[in-house]
Amino acid sequence: MALSKTALDTDVSVHSTFASRYVRASLPRFRMPENSIPKEAAYQIINDELMLDGNPRLNLASFVTTWMEPECDKLIMASVNKNYVDMDEYPNRCVNMIAHLFNAPLGESETAVGVGTVGSSEAIMLAGLAFKRKWQNKRKAEGKPSDQPNIVTGANVQVCWEKFARYFEVELKEVKLREGYYVMDTEKAVEMVDENTICVAAILGSTLNGEFEDVKLLNDLLTEKNKETGWDTPIHVDAASGGFIAPFLYPDLEWDFRLPLVKSINVSGHKYGLVYAGIGWVIWRSKEDLPEELIFHINYLGADQPTFTLNFSKGSSQVIAQYYQLIRLGYEGYKNVMENCRDNMLVLREGLELTGRFDIISKDSGVPLVAFSLKNNSTHNEFEVSDMLRRFGWIVPAYTMPPDAQHITVLRVVIREDFSRTLAERLVNDIQKVMHELENLPCKVCARIWISGDGDKEQHGAVVVKKTALETQREITTIWRKFVMEKKKMNGVC
């Protein structure tokens, strides 16, 4: 969502760099121009503006795929005009392939239940709606109220869960984090379950540190509680990041439909499914887990087609790209890619550890990423490191953990297929340069705190209570968070 803002008078018009060749008049920036311009001019204007964008391959904040083989690029361009709804126009076998990958209990001739989505956000909306409707139907049949549904999650869930809860009026009950433990505590999660809980959401690959939550333990604890209470609270696995990792790196890990309470799983094809942005999947265990009244049947496109999506028309090129990757790479190919990502993650992790400056927050197993914090951030913090790395072209996010670990600040590097060992070694070298440079700079943030607070008190003879290291860190984090949010607002993008 773009927030319109015109900071300068010069922003009201777009001036072509090559005006003398193509156009002589400037174009309005926020209104459609009255007249047409040559296609060469339109291309050049937009291309010039895109030159200032960050390099996607150096954007280490993103899990989204930034490289595919040229053959797949050709297929995407050849199918860019195909509508996802017109399933007669292209082969959509991905749902069944992914369902078998997740060990769905399907017979030889049985078709899997699932759908392609724009991403995991839409997939989670659909899965949540199915849980809500099934819970409501059961409550109404029992003559009980059905107006206060809730979902139990960890505070580390992605924002799309908060969107689902707010948009579809479901209470989100979050298990707070704590220092040193940055995923959902399964025992506390089960304690929060009540008769209004439509499902417990487990994360296979936390956005914060890549860690897999213990779905097996959650299944066992929840099974016991269901027996004691007579409830049948199910599990949804948000495998947006880890769904295309666990089957290849950790095939013996039980997190999927092998666990009886797991009723649906979502995964992002545009993350470790190795497809460009715009594709996700949600798979249900069986037809009984997706209420029939949520499915619409249409026949005006030539044949009876069931549909269960939040939107209708959308491009099918990403679905075709996913199909290409699944048959092109196969199990062996995906396993090789994921092992390579893990190996490069270990190279980066070891390089950061050898500097002696960082504590590693991420785990060896999980999504291949490295989350790390400064051992000493009393003078300079992670936000400054992130900001200065942009000088080298790197986009490395710095962020604070959710409650109750919000005093912990973390830097995170996501290892994708196109992040090579050479890039990992180069990143470590650039981080060392940044740290050396920061050590020779005055502490601007600490100076600001002193000037606005303790400095004045000391000048007036007041007794100054020395802050603990934790209090100082929290204060610095709060100031930087406010500073970063102000910068985002100035950029005009929400």
Short mmCIF file of C-alpha atoms in Angstrom, two decimals:
data_model
loop_
_atom_site.label_atom_id
_atom_site.label_comp_id
_atom_site.label_asym_id
_atom_site.label_seq_id
_atom_site.Cartn_x
_atom_site.Cartn_y
_atom_site.Cartn_z
CA MET A 1 0.00 0.00 0.00
CA ALA A 2 1.59 3.26 -1.12
CA LEU A 3 1.06 6.38 0.94
CA SER A 4 1.07 9.36 -1.39
CA LYS A 5 3.46 12.08 -0.39
CA THR A 6 4.99 14.99 -2.27
CA ALA A 7 7.88 16.33 -0.25
CA LEU A 8 9.27 18.69 -2.89
CA ASP A 9 7.78 20.77 -5.67
CA THR A 10 10.05 19.00 -8.15
CA ASP A 11 8.38 15.69 -7.25
CA VAL A 12 5.18 16.59 -9.08
CA SER A 13 6.74 15.84 -12.48
CA VAL A 14 8.87 13.14 -14.03
CA HIS A 15 11.65 14.51 -16.23
CA SER A 16 13.07 12.14 -18.82
CA THR A 17 16.86 11.85 -18.88
CA PHE A 18 16.74 11.52 -22.64
CA ALA A 19 14.09 14.18 -23.26
CA SER A 20 15.74 15.55 -26.38
CA ARG A 21 15.49 12.16 -28.07
CA TYR A 22 11.99 11.14 -27.04
CA VAL A 23 9.89 13.77 -25.29
CA ARG A 24 10.25 17.47 -24.62
CA ALA A 25 7.60 17.87 -21.93
CA SER A 26 7.74 16.53 -18.38
CA LEU A 27 5.15 14.02 -17.20
CA PRO A 28 2.89 14.38 -14.15
CA ARG A 29 4.02 12.03 -11.40
CA PHE A 30 0.71 11.36 -9.69
CA ARG A 31 -1.77 11.74 -12.54
CA MET A 32 -2.22 9.98 -15.84
CA PRO A 33 -0.68 12.13 -18.62
CA GLU A 34 -3.02 13.63 -21.20
CA ASN A 35 -1.04 12.41 -24.17
CA SER A 36 0.80 9.24 -25.14
CA ILE A 37 4.58 9.04 -25.25
CA PRO A 38 6.84 6.75 -27.31
CA LYS A 39 7.31 3.26 -25.92
CA GLU A 40 11.07 3.84 -25.81
CA ALA A 41 10.58 6.87 -23.56
CA ALA A 42 8.23 5.03 -21.19
CA TYR A 43 10.68 2.16 -20.92
CA GLN A 44 13.67 4.44 -20.33
CA ILE A 45 11.90 6.52 -17.65
CA ILE A 46 10.88 3.49 -15.64
CA ASN A 47 14.19 1.71 -16.16
CA ASP A 48 16.05 4.76 -14.86
CA GLU A 49 13.98 4.82 -11.68
CA LEU A 50 14.50 1.08 -11.12
CA MET A 51 18.28 1.57 -11.22
CA LEU A 52 18.09 2.93 -7.68
CA ASP A 53 16.46 -0.22 -6.30
CA GLY A 54 18.50 -2.53 -4.10
CA ASN A 55 20.09 -5.59 -5.68
CA PRO A 56 17.69 -8.49 -4.97
CA ARG A 57 20.53 -10.99 -4.63
CA LEU A 58 22.18 -8.84 -1.96
CA ASN A 59 18.90 -8.42 -0.08
CA LEU A 60 19.64 -10.86 2.73
CA ALA A 61 16.50 -9.81 4.60
CA SER A 62 14.26 -11.69 2.18
CA PHE A 63 13.44 -15.40 2.01
CA VAL A 64 12.05 -14.93 -1.51
CA THR A 65 13.71 -16.62 -4.49
CA THR A 66 15.72 -14.22 -6.70
CA TRP A 67 17.16 -16.59 -9.33
CA MET A 68 15.76 -19.30 -11.60
CA GLU A 69 17.15 -21.12 -14.60
CA PRO A 70 16.78 -19.40 -18.01
CA GLU A 71 14.54 -22.23 -19.25
CA CYS A 72 12.11 -21.53 -16.44
CA ASP A 73 12.25 -17.79 -17.17
CA LYS A 74 11.17 -18.62 -20.73
CA LEU A 75 8.23 -20.69 -19.47
CA ILE A 76 7.17 -17.85 -17.19
CA MET A 77 7.18 -15.35 -20.05
CA ALA A 78 5.36 -17.81 -22.33
CA SER A 79 2.61 -18.31 -19.75
CA VAL A 80 2.37 -14.80 -18.34
CA ASN A 81 -0.99 -14.32 -20.11
CA LYS A 82 -2.55 -17.49 -18.69
CA ASN A 83 -5.20 -17.11 -16.00
CA TYR A 84 -4.86 -19.31 -12.91
CA VAL A 85 -8.63 -19.91 -12.94
CA ASP A 86 -8.59 -21.47 -16.41
CA MET A 87 -7.08 -24.75 -15.30
CA ASP A 88 -7.68 -26.30 -18.71
CA GLU A 89 -4.90 -24.08 -20.05
CA TYR A 90 -2.00 -25.59 -18.11
CA PRO A 91 -1.11 -28.67 -16.03
CA ASN A 92 -1.59 -28.18 -12.28
CA ARG A 93 -0.20 -31.27 -10.59
CA CYS A 94 1.72 -29.45 -7.89
CA VAL A 95 -0.88 -29.95 -5.14
CA ASN A 96 -0.59 -33.73 -5.38
CA MET A 97 3.21 -33.67 -5.51
CA ILE A 98 3.44 -31.47 -2.42
CA ALA A 99 0.81 -33.50 -0.56
CA HIS A 100 2.84 -36.68 -1.08
CA LEU A 101 5.99 -34.79 -0.01
CA PHE A 102 4.20 -33.95 3.25
CA ASN A 103 3.09 -37.59 3.72
CA ALA A 104 -0.64 -36.98 3.26
CA PRO A 105 -2.57 -40.24 3.81
CA LEU A 106 -3.65 -40.70 0.18
CA GLY A 107 -4.59 -43.85 -1.64
CA GLU A 108 -3.05 -44.68 -5.01
CA SER A 109 -5.96 -43.19 -6.98
CA GLU A 110 -6.95 -40.56 -4.42
CA THR A 111 -6.56 -36.88 -5.29
CA ALA A 112 -5.02 -34.51 -2.76
CA VAL A 113 -6.99 -31.60 -1.29
CA GLY A 114 -5.20 -28.30 -1.67
CA VAL A 115 -4.93 -25.08 -3.60
CA GLY A 116 -2.34 -22.69 -4.99
CA THR A 117 -2.33 -19.21 -3.47
CA VAL A 118 -0.59 -15.89 -3.98
CA GLY A 119 1.67 -16.73 -1.03
CA SER A 120 1.55 -18.15 2.47
CA SER A 121 -0.50 -15.20 3.68
CA GLU A 122 -3.48 -16.22 1.54
CA ALA A 123 -2.83 -19.88 2.36
CA ILE A 124 -3.04 -19.13 6.09
CA MET A 125 -6.24 -17.14 5.59
CA LEU A 126 -7.84 -20.13 3.83
CA ALA A 127 -6.62 -22.65 6.40
CA GLY A 128 -7.81 -20.44 9.24
CA LEU A 129 -11.22 -20.03 7.64
CA ALA A 130 -11.56 -23.80 7.31
CA PHE A 131 -10.73 -24.30 11.00
CA LYS A 132 -13.10 -21.53 12.05
CA ARG A 133 -16.02 -22.83 9.98
CA LYS A 134 -15.51 -26.44 11.08
CA TRP A 135 -15.36 -25.36 14.75
CA GLN A 136 -18.47 -23.20 14.36
CA ASN A 137 -20.42 -26.05 12.73
CA LYS A 138 -19.51 -28.38 15.57
CA ARG A 139 -20.43 -25.84 18.25
CA LYS A 140 -23.76 -25.06 16.63
CA ALA A 141 -24.58 -28.76 16.34
CA GLU A 142 -23.92 -29.09 20.09
CA GLY A 143 -26.07 -26.06 20.86
CA LYS A 144 -23.12 -24.07 22.19
CA PRO A 145 -22.08 -20.45 21.41
CA SER A 146 -19.73 -20.03 18.46
CA ASP A 147 -18.93 -16.33 18.57
CA GLN A 148 -15.57 -16.34 20.40
CA PRO A 149 -13.08 -18.46 18.43
CA ASN A 150 -9.38 -18.23 19.18
CA ILE A 151 -6.07 -19.51 17.82
CA VAL A 152 -3.05 -20.33 19.98
CA THR A 153 0.36 -19.40 18.53
CA GLY A 154 3.77 -18.24 19.62
CA ALA A 155 4.61 -14.53 19.65
CA ASN A 156 7.11 -15.31 16.89
CA VAL A 157 4.43 -15.82 14.22
CA GLN A 158 4.53 -13.85 11.01
CA VAL A 159 2.27 -10.82 10.69
CA CYS A 160 -0.13 -12.68 8.37
CA TRP A 161 -1.48 -14.53 11.43
CA GLU A 162 -2.29 -11.20 13.05
CA LYS A 163 -4.00 -10.17 9.81
CA PHE A 164 -6.12 -13.31 9.80
CA ALA A 165 -7.14 -12.80 13.42
CA ARG A 166 -8.10 -9.17 12.87
CA TYR A 167 -9.77 -9.56 9.47
CA PHE A 168 -11.81 -12.65 10.39
CA GLU A 169 -12.53 -11.83 14.04
CA VAL A 170 -10.56 -14.56 15.76
CA GLU A 171 -8.74 -13.96 19.04
CA LEU A 172 -4.99 -14.54 18.73
CA LYS A 173 -3.61 -16.04 21.95
CA GLU A 174 0.17 -15.71 21.84
CA VAL A 175 2.70 -17.57 23.95
CA LYS A 176 5.31 -14.99 24.96
CA LEU A 177 8.96 -15.59 24.18
CA ARG A 178 11.85 -15.29 26.61
CA GLU A 179 15.54 -14.59 26.33
CA GLY A 180 17.33 -17.60 24.90
CA TYR A 181 14.08 -19.27 23.75
CA TYR A 182 12.63 -17.65 20.65
CA VAL A 183 9.95 -20.14 19.55
CA MET A 184 6.60 -21.19 20.98
CA ASP A 185 6.79 -23.11 24.27
CA THR A 186 4.59 -26.10 23.42
CA GLU A 187 3.65 -26.84 27.04
CA LYS A 188 2.47 -23.28 27.61
CA ALA A 189 0.64 -23.34 24.28
CA VAL A 190 -1.35 -26.44 25.26
CA GLU A 191 -2.17 -24.85 28.63
CA MET A 192 -3.73 -21.89 26.76
CA VAL A 193 -6.01 -24.13 24.69
CA ASP A 194 -9.69 -23.99 25.66
CA GLU A 195 -13.00 -25.11 24.17
CA ASN A 196 -13.00 -22.07 21.84
CA THR A 197 -9.60 -22.85 20.30
CA ILE A 198 -10.06 -23.62 16.62
CA CYS A 199 -6.44 -24.77 16.20
CA VAL A 200 -2.89 -24.44 17.48
CA ALA A 201 -0.48 -23.02 14.89
CA ALA A 202 3.08 -24.35 14.91
CA ILE A 203 5.87 -22.72 12.91
CA LEU A 204 8.27 -24.86 10.92
CA GLY A 205 10.96 -22.24 10.46
CA SER A 206 10.57 -19.12 12.57
CA THR A 207 11.09 -15.86 10.70
CA LEU A 208 13.12 -14.58 13.64
CA ASN A 209 15.82 -17.24 13.87
CA GLY A 210 14.86 -20.05 11.49
CA GLU A 211 14.20 -22.56 14.27
CA PHE A 212 11.67 -25.39 13.85
CA GLU A 213 9.06 -25.70 16.57
CA ASP A 214 8.52 -29.16 18.06
CA VAL A 215 5.36 -30.24 16.25
CA LYS A 216 5.73 -33.85 17.43
CA LEU A 217 5.72 -32.81 21.09
CA LEU A 218 2.81 -30.46 20.45
CA ASN A 219 0.85 -33.31 18.85
CA ASP A 220 1.52 -35.61 21.82
CA LEU A 221 0.62 -33.02 24.48
CA LEU A 222 -2.48 -31.90 22.62
CA THR A 223 -3.60 -35.51 22.14
CA GLU A 224 -3.50 -36.01 25.91
CA LYS A 225 -5.43 -32.81 26.55
CA ASN A 226 -8.06 -33.75 23.96
CA LYS A 227 -8.54 -37.10 25.74
CA GLU A 228 -8.93 -35.39 29.11
CA THR A 229 -11.36 -32.72 27.95
CA GLY A 230 -13.23 -34.43 25.13
CA TRP A 231 -12.19 -31.69 22.71
CA ASP A 232 -10.63 -32.35 19.30
CA THR A 233 -8.36 -29.31 18.94
CA PRO A 234 -6.28 -29.72 15.73
CA ILE A 235 -2.90 -28.40 14.57
CA HIS A 236 -1.98 -26.27 11.58
CA VAL A 237 1.67 -26.17 10.54
CA ASP A 238 2.91 -22.91 9.07
CA ALA A 239 5.74 -24.36 6.97
CA ALA A 240 6.14 -21.26 4.83
CA SER A 241 9.92 -21.38 5.12
CA GLY A 242 10.63 -24.93 6.27
CA GLY A 243 8.19 -26.97 4.19
CA PHE A 244 10.63 -27.35 1.30
CA ILE A 245 13.60 -27.85 3.66
CA ALA A 246 12.61 -30.45 6.25
CA PRO A 247 11.70 -33.26 3.77
CA PHE A 248 15.16 -33.06 2.21
CA LEU A 249 17.48 -32.21 5.12
CA TYR A 250 15.56 -33.86 7.97
CA PRO A 251 13.45 -36.65 6.42
CA ASP A 252 13.02 -38.45 9.76
CA LEU A 253 11.66 -35.37 11.54
CA GLU A 254 7.95 -35.86 12.27
CA TRP A 255 6.16 -32.57 11.71
CA ASP A 256 3.74 -33.22 8.83
CA PHE A 257 0.68 -35.42 8.14
CA ARG A 258 2.39 -38.35 9.84
CA LEU A 259 1.08 -36.70 13.02
CA PRO A 260 -2.68 -37.34 13.31
CA LEU A 261 -3.62 -33.89 14.69
CA VAL A 262 -1.97 -32.03 11.80
CA LYS A 263 -4.95 -31.18 9.57
CA SER A 264 -3.44 -28.59 7.21
CA ILE A 265 -0.05 -27.27 6.13
CA ASN A 266 0.92 -24.16 4.20
CA VAL A 267 4.20 -23.62 2.37
CA SER A 268 5.66 -20.80 0.29
CA GLY A 269 6.68 -21.90 -3.18
CA HIS A 270 8.44 -18.57 -3.60
CA LYS A 271 10.80 -19.24 -0.70
CA TYR A 272 12.62 -22.56 -0.62
CA GLY A 273 10.22 -23.91 -3.23
CA LEU A 274 12.65 -21.98 -5.49
CA VAL A 275 10.07 -19.94 -7.45
CA TYR A 276 9.89 -16.18 -7.92
CA ALA A 277 7.56 -14.21 -5.64
CA GLY A 278 3.84 -14.83 -5.89
CA ILE A 279 3.13 -18.51 -5.15
CA GLY A 280 2.10 -20.41 -2.03
CA TRP A 281 0.28 -23.64 -1.24
CA VAL A 282 -2.08 -24.98 1.39
CA ILE A 283 -2.72 -28.72 1.70
CA TRP A 284 -5.41 -30.38 3.81
CA ARG A 285 -5.09 -33.83 5.32
CA SER A 286 -8.40 -35.02 3.82
CA LYS A 287 -11.64 -33.76 2.31
CA GLU A 288 -13.29 -33.87 5.74
CA ASP A 289 -10.92 -31.15 6.98
CA LEU A 290 -12.13 -28.60 4.41
CA PRO A 291 -15.82 -27.73 4.89
CA GLU A 292 -17.71 -28.15 1.64
CA GLU A 293 -19.64 -24.88 2.06
CA LEU A 294 -16.39 -22.91 1.60
CA ILE A 295 -15.86 -24.37 -1.88
CA PHE A 296 -17.49 -22.68 -4.89
CA HIS A 297 -18.20 -24.53 -8.11
CA ILE A 298 -18.13 -22.70 -11.44
CA ASN A 299 -18.76 -23.99 -14.96
CA TYR A 300 -18.76 -20.90 -17.15
CA LEU A 301 -15.11 -21.43 -18.09
CA GLY A 302 -15.90 -24.67 -19.87
CA ALA A 303 -16.11 -27.32 -17.14
CA ASP A 304 -17.10 -27.71 -13.52
CA GLN A 305 -14.24 -26.33 -11.44
CA PRO A 306 -14.15 -26.10 -7.63
CA THR A 307 -12.50 -22.95 -6.26
CA PHE A 308 -11.50 -21.90 -2.78
CA THR A 309 -9.41 -18.73 -2.89
CA LEU A 310 -9.74 -15.18 -1.61
CA ASN A 311 -9.36 -13.78 -5.11
CA PHE A 312 -10.35 -15.16 -8.50
CA SER A 313 -8.21 -14.26 -11.49
CA LYS A 314 -4.44 -14.21 -11.17
CA GLY A 315 -1.43 -15.20 -13.24
CA SER A 316 -0.59 -18.87 -13.57
CA SER A 317 3.07 -18.38 -14.54
CA GLN A 318 4.28 -18.98 -10.97
CA VAL A 319 2.30 -22.24 -10.77
CA ILE A 320 3.94 -23.39 -13.98
CA ALA A 321 7.33 -22.33 -12.60
CA GLN A 322 6.69 -24.46 -9.51
CA TYR A 323 5.75 -27.40 -11.72
CA TYR A 324 9.00 -26.92 -13.63
CA GLN A 325 11.10 -26.94 -10.46
CA LEU A 326 9.39 -30.04 -9.06
CA ILE A 327 9.92 -32.16 -12.18
CA ARG A 328 13.27 -30.58 -13.13
CA LEU A 329 14.98 -31.00 -9.75
CA GLY A 330 13.12 -33.93 -8.26
CA TYR A 331 13.93 -35.12 -4.77
CA GLU A 332 17.65 -35.37 -5.54
CA GLY A 333 17.88 -31.83 -6.91
CA TYR A 334 16.03 -30.20 -4.02
CA LYS A 335 18.18 -32.13 -1.56
CA ASN A 336 21.36 -30.88 -3.25
CA VAL A 337 20.16 -27.26 -3.18
CA MET A 338 19.16 -27.42 0.49
CA GLU A 339 22.43 -29.10 1.50
CA ASN A 340 24.36 -26.40 -0.35
CA CYS A 341 22.39 -23.67 1.46
CA ARG A 342 23.12 -25.35 4.79
CA ASP A 343 26.83 -25.61 4.00
CA ASN A 344 27.04 -21.92 3.07
CA MET A 345 25.17 -21.06 6.26
CA LEU A 346 27.81 -22.90 8.28
CA VAL A 347 30.58 -21.00 6.46
CA LEU A 348 28.97 -17.68 7.35
CA ARG A 349 28.27 -18.76 10.91
CA GLU A 350 31.87 -19.88 11.48
CA GLY A 351 33.20 -16.69 9.94
CA LEU A 352 31.12 -14.54 12.29
CA GLU A 353 32.12 -16.63 15.30
CA LEU A 354 35.81 -16.22 14.44
CA THR A 355 35.47 -12.43 14.66
CA GLY A 356 34.70 -12.84 18.37
CA ARG A 357 32.18 -10.01 18.19
CA PHE A 358 28.86 -11.82 17.88
CA ASP A 359 26.57 -14.23 19.69
CA ILE A 360 24.79 -16.62 17.31
CA ILE A 361 21.04 -16.73 17.97
CA SER A 362 20.04 -19.21 15.26
CA LYS A 363 20.37 -22.99 15.45
CA ASP A 364 22.40 -25.40 13.31
CA SER A 365 19.19 -27.18 12.26
CA GLY A 366 16.25 -25.36 10.74
CA VAL A 367 15.99 -22.81 7.96
CA PRO A 368 19.47 -22.02 6.59
CA LEU A 369 19.97 -18.55 8.03
CA VAL A 370 22.25 -16.91 10.55
CA ALA A 371 20.74 -14.68 13.23
CA PHE A 372 23.30 -12.95 15.44
CA SER A 373 23.70 -10.18 18.01
CA LEU A 374 26.61 -8.06 19.13
CA LYS A 375 28.33 -9.32 22.26
CA ASN A 376 28.92 -5.73 23.26
CA ASN A 377 26.41 -3.12 22.07
CA SER A 378 27.05 -0.57 24.79
CA THR A 379 28.60 1.89 22.33
CA HIS A 380 27.24 0.83 18.93
CA ASN A 381 24.31 -1.43 18.18
CA GLU A 382 22.93 -3.76 15.53
CA PHE A 383 20.92 -1.03 13.80
CA GLU A 384 24.12 0.88 13.09
CA VAL A 385 25.76 -2.25 11.69
CA SER A 386 22.76 -2.83 9.42
CA ASP A 387 22.79 0.79 8.25
CA MET A 388 26.50 0.83 7.45
CA LEU A 389 26.41 -2.48 5.58
CA ARG A 390 24.22 -0.78 2.98
CA ARG A 391 27.31 1.11 1.86
CA PHE A 392 28.62 -2.20 0.54
CA GLY A 393 25.30 -3.04 -1.11
CA TRP A 394 24.20 -5.54 1.56
CA ILE A 395 20.67 -5.39 2.95
CA VAL A 396 20.89 -7.07 6.36
CA PRO A 397 17.91 -6.41 8.64
CA ALA A 398 18.19 -5.50 12.31
CA TYR A 399 15.11 -6.02 14.47
CA THR A 400 13.98 -6.54 18.03
CA MET A 401 12.45 -9.78 19.26
CA PRO A 402 8.73 -9.94 20.18
CA PRO A 403 7.51 -9.87 23.83
CA ASP A 404 8.91 -10.88 26.30
CA ALA A 405 12.31 -10.81 24.59
CA GLN A 406 11.96 -7.36 23.03
CA HIS A 407 15.20 -6.16 24.63
CA ILE A 408 17.14 -8.52 22.34
CA THR A 409 18.21 -7.01 19.00
CA VAL A 410 19.20 -9.30 16.15
CA LEU A 411 20.80 -9.15 12.71
CA ARG A 412 19.73 -11.86 10.26
CA VAL A 413 21.18 -13.21 7.01
CA VAL A 414 18.97 -15.57 4.98
CA ILE A 415 20.92 -18.08 2.90
CA ARG A 416 19.18 -18.65 -0.43
CA GLU A 417 20.24 -20.77 -3.39
CA ASP A 418 22.02 -17.85 -5.03
CA PHE A 419 24.06 -16.95 -1.92
CA SER A 420 27.42 -18.58 -2.60
CA ARG A 421 30.33 -19.39 -0.32
CA THR A 422 32.26 -16.55 -1.94
CA LEU A 423 29.50 -14.10 -1.01
CA ALA A 424 29.46 -15.47 2.55
CA GLU A 425 33.20 -14.85 2.92
CA ARG A 426 32.86 -11.39 1.38
CA LEU A 427 30.02 -10.52 3.77
CA VAL A 428 32.13 -11.49 6.79
CA ASN A 429 34.96 -9.26 5.52
CA ASP A 430 32.57 -6.33 5.02
CA ILE A 431 31.09 -6.82 8.49
CA GLN A 432 34.60 -6.68 9.94
CA LYS A 433 35.24 -3.43 8.05
CA VAL A 434 32.01 -1.98 9.42
CA MET A 435 32.90 -2.99 12.98
CA HIS A 436 36.35 -1.45 12.64
CA GLU A 437 34.81 1.75 11.32
CA LEU A 438 32.21 1.88 14.09
CA GLU A 439 34.87 1.45 16.76
CA ASN A 440 36.52 4.63 15.50
CA LEU A 441 33.29 6.64 15.57
CA PRO A 442 31.74 8.40 18.57
CA CYS A 443 28.67 6.74 20.06
CA LYS A 444 25.96 8.97 18.59
CA VAL A 445 23.08 7.16 20.23
CA CYS A 446 24.66 7.13 23.67
CA ALA A 447 25.58 10.78 23.26
CA ARG A 448 21.97 11.59 22.43
CA ILE A 449 20.78 9.75 25.55
CA TRP A 450 23.32 11.59 27.72
CA ILE A 451 22.46 15.00 26.30
CA SER A 452 18.71 14.51 26.68
CA GLY A 453 18.83 12.90 30.10
CA ASP A 454 21.70 12.07 32.40
CA GLY A 455 23.96 14.88 31.26
CA ASP A 456 21.59 17.64 32.41
CA LYS A 457 21.02 15.93 35.75
CA GLU A 458 24.72 15.70 36.40
CA GLN A 459 25.26 19.36 35.54
CA HIS A 460 22.63 20.41 38.07
CA GLY A 461 24.17 18.30 40.83
CA ALA A 462 21.44 15.67 40.84
CA VAL A 463 22.26 12.15 41.89
CA VAL A 464 22.57 9.99 38.77
CA VAL A 465 21.63 6.35 39.14
CA LYS A 466 23.85 4.27 36.87
CA LYS A 467 21.82 2.18 34.42
CA THR A 468 22.43 -1.52 34.11
CA ALA A 469 23.67 -2.88 30.78
CA LEU A 470 20.19 -4.32 30.11
CA GLU A 471 18.47 -0.97 30.81
CA THR A 472 20.91 0.84 28.55
CA GLN A 473 20.38 -1.70 25.77
CA ARG A 474 16.61 -1.37 26.01
CA GLU A 475 16.84 2.43 25.89
CA ILE A 476 19.09 2.36 22.85
CA THR A 477 16.82 -0.17 21.14
CA THR A 478 13.76 2.00 21.78
CA ILE A 479 15.44 5.08 20.29
CA TRP A 480 16.61 3.21 17.22
CA ARG A 481 13.24 1.57 16.69
CA LYS A 482 11.63 5.04 16.75
CA PHE A 483 14.31 6.34 14.38
CA VAL A 484 13.81 3.46 11.91
CA MET A 485 10.02 3.86 11.97
CA GLU A 486 10.37 7.59 11.24
CA LYS A 487 12.62 6.79 8.27
CA LYS A 488 10.04 4.31 6.95
CA LYS A 489 7.32 6.93 7.19
CA MET A 490 9.48 9.41 5.30
CA ASN A 491 9.92 6.88 2.50
CA GLY A 492 6.18 7.01 1.90
CA VAL A 493 5.68 3.25 1.87
CA CYS A 494 3.64 1.20 4.32
#
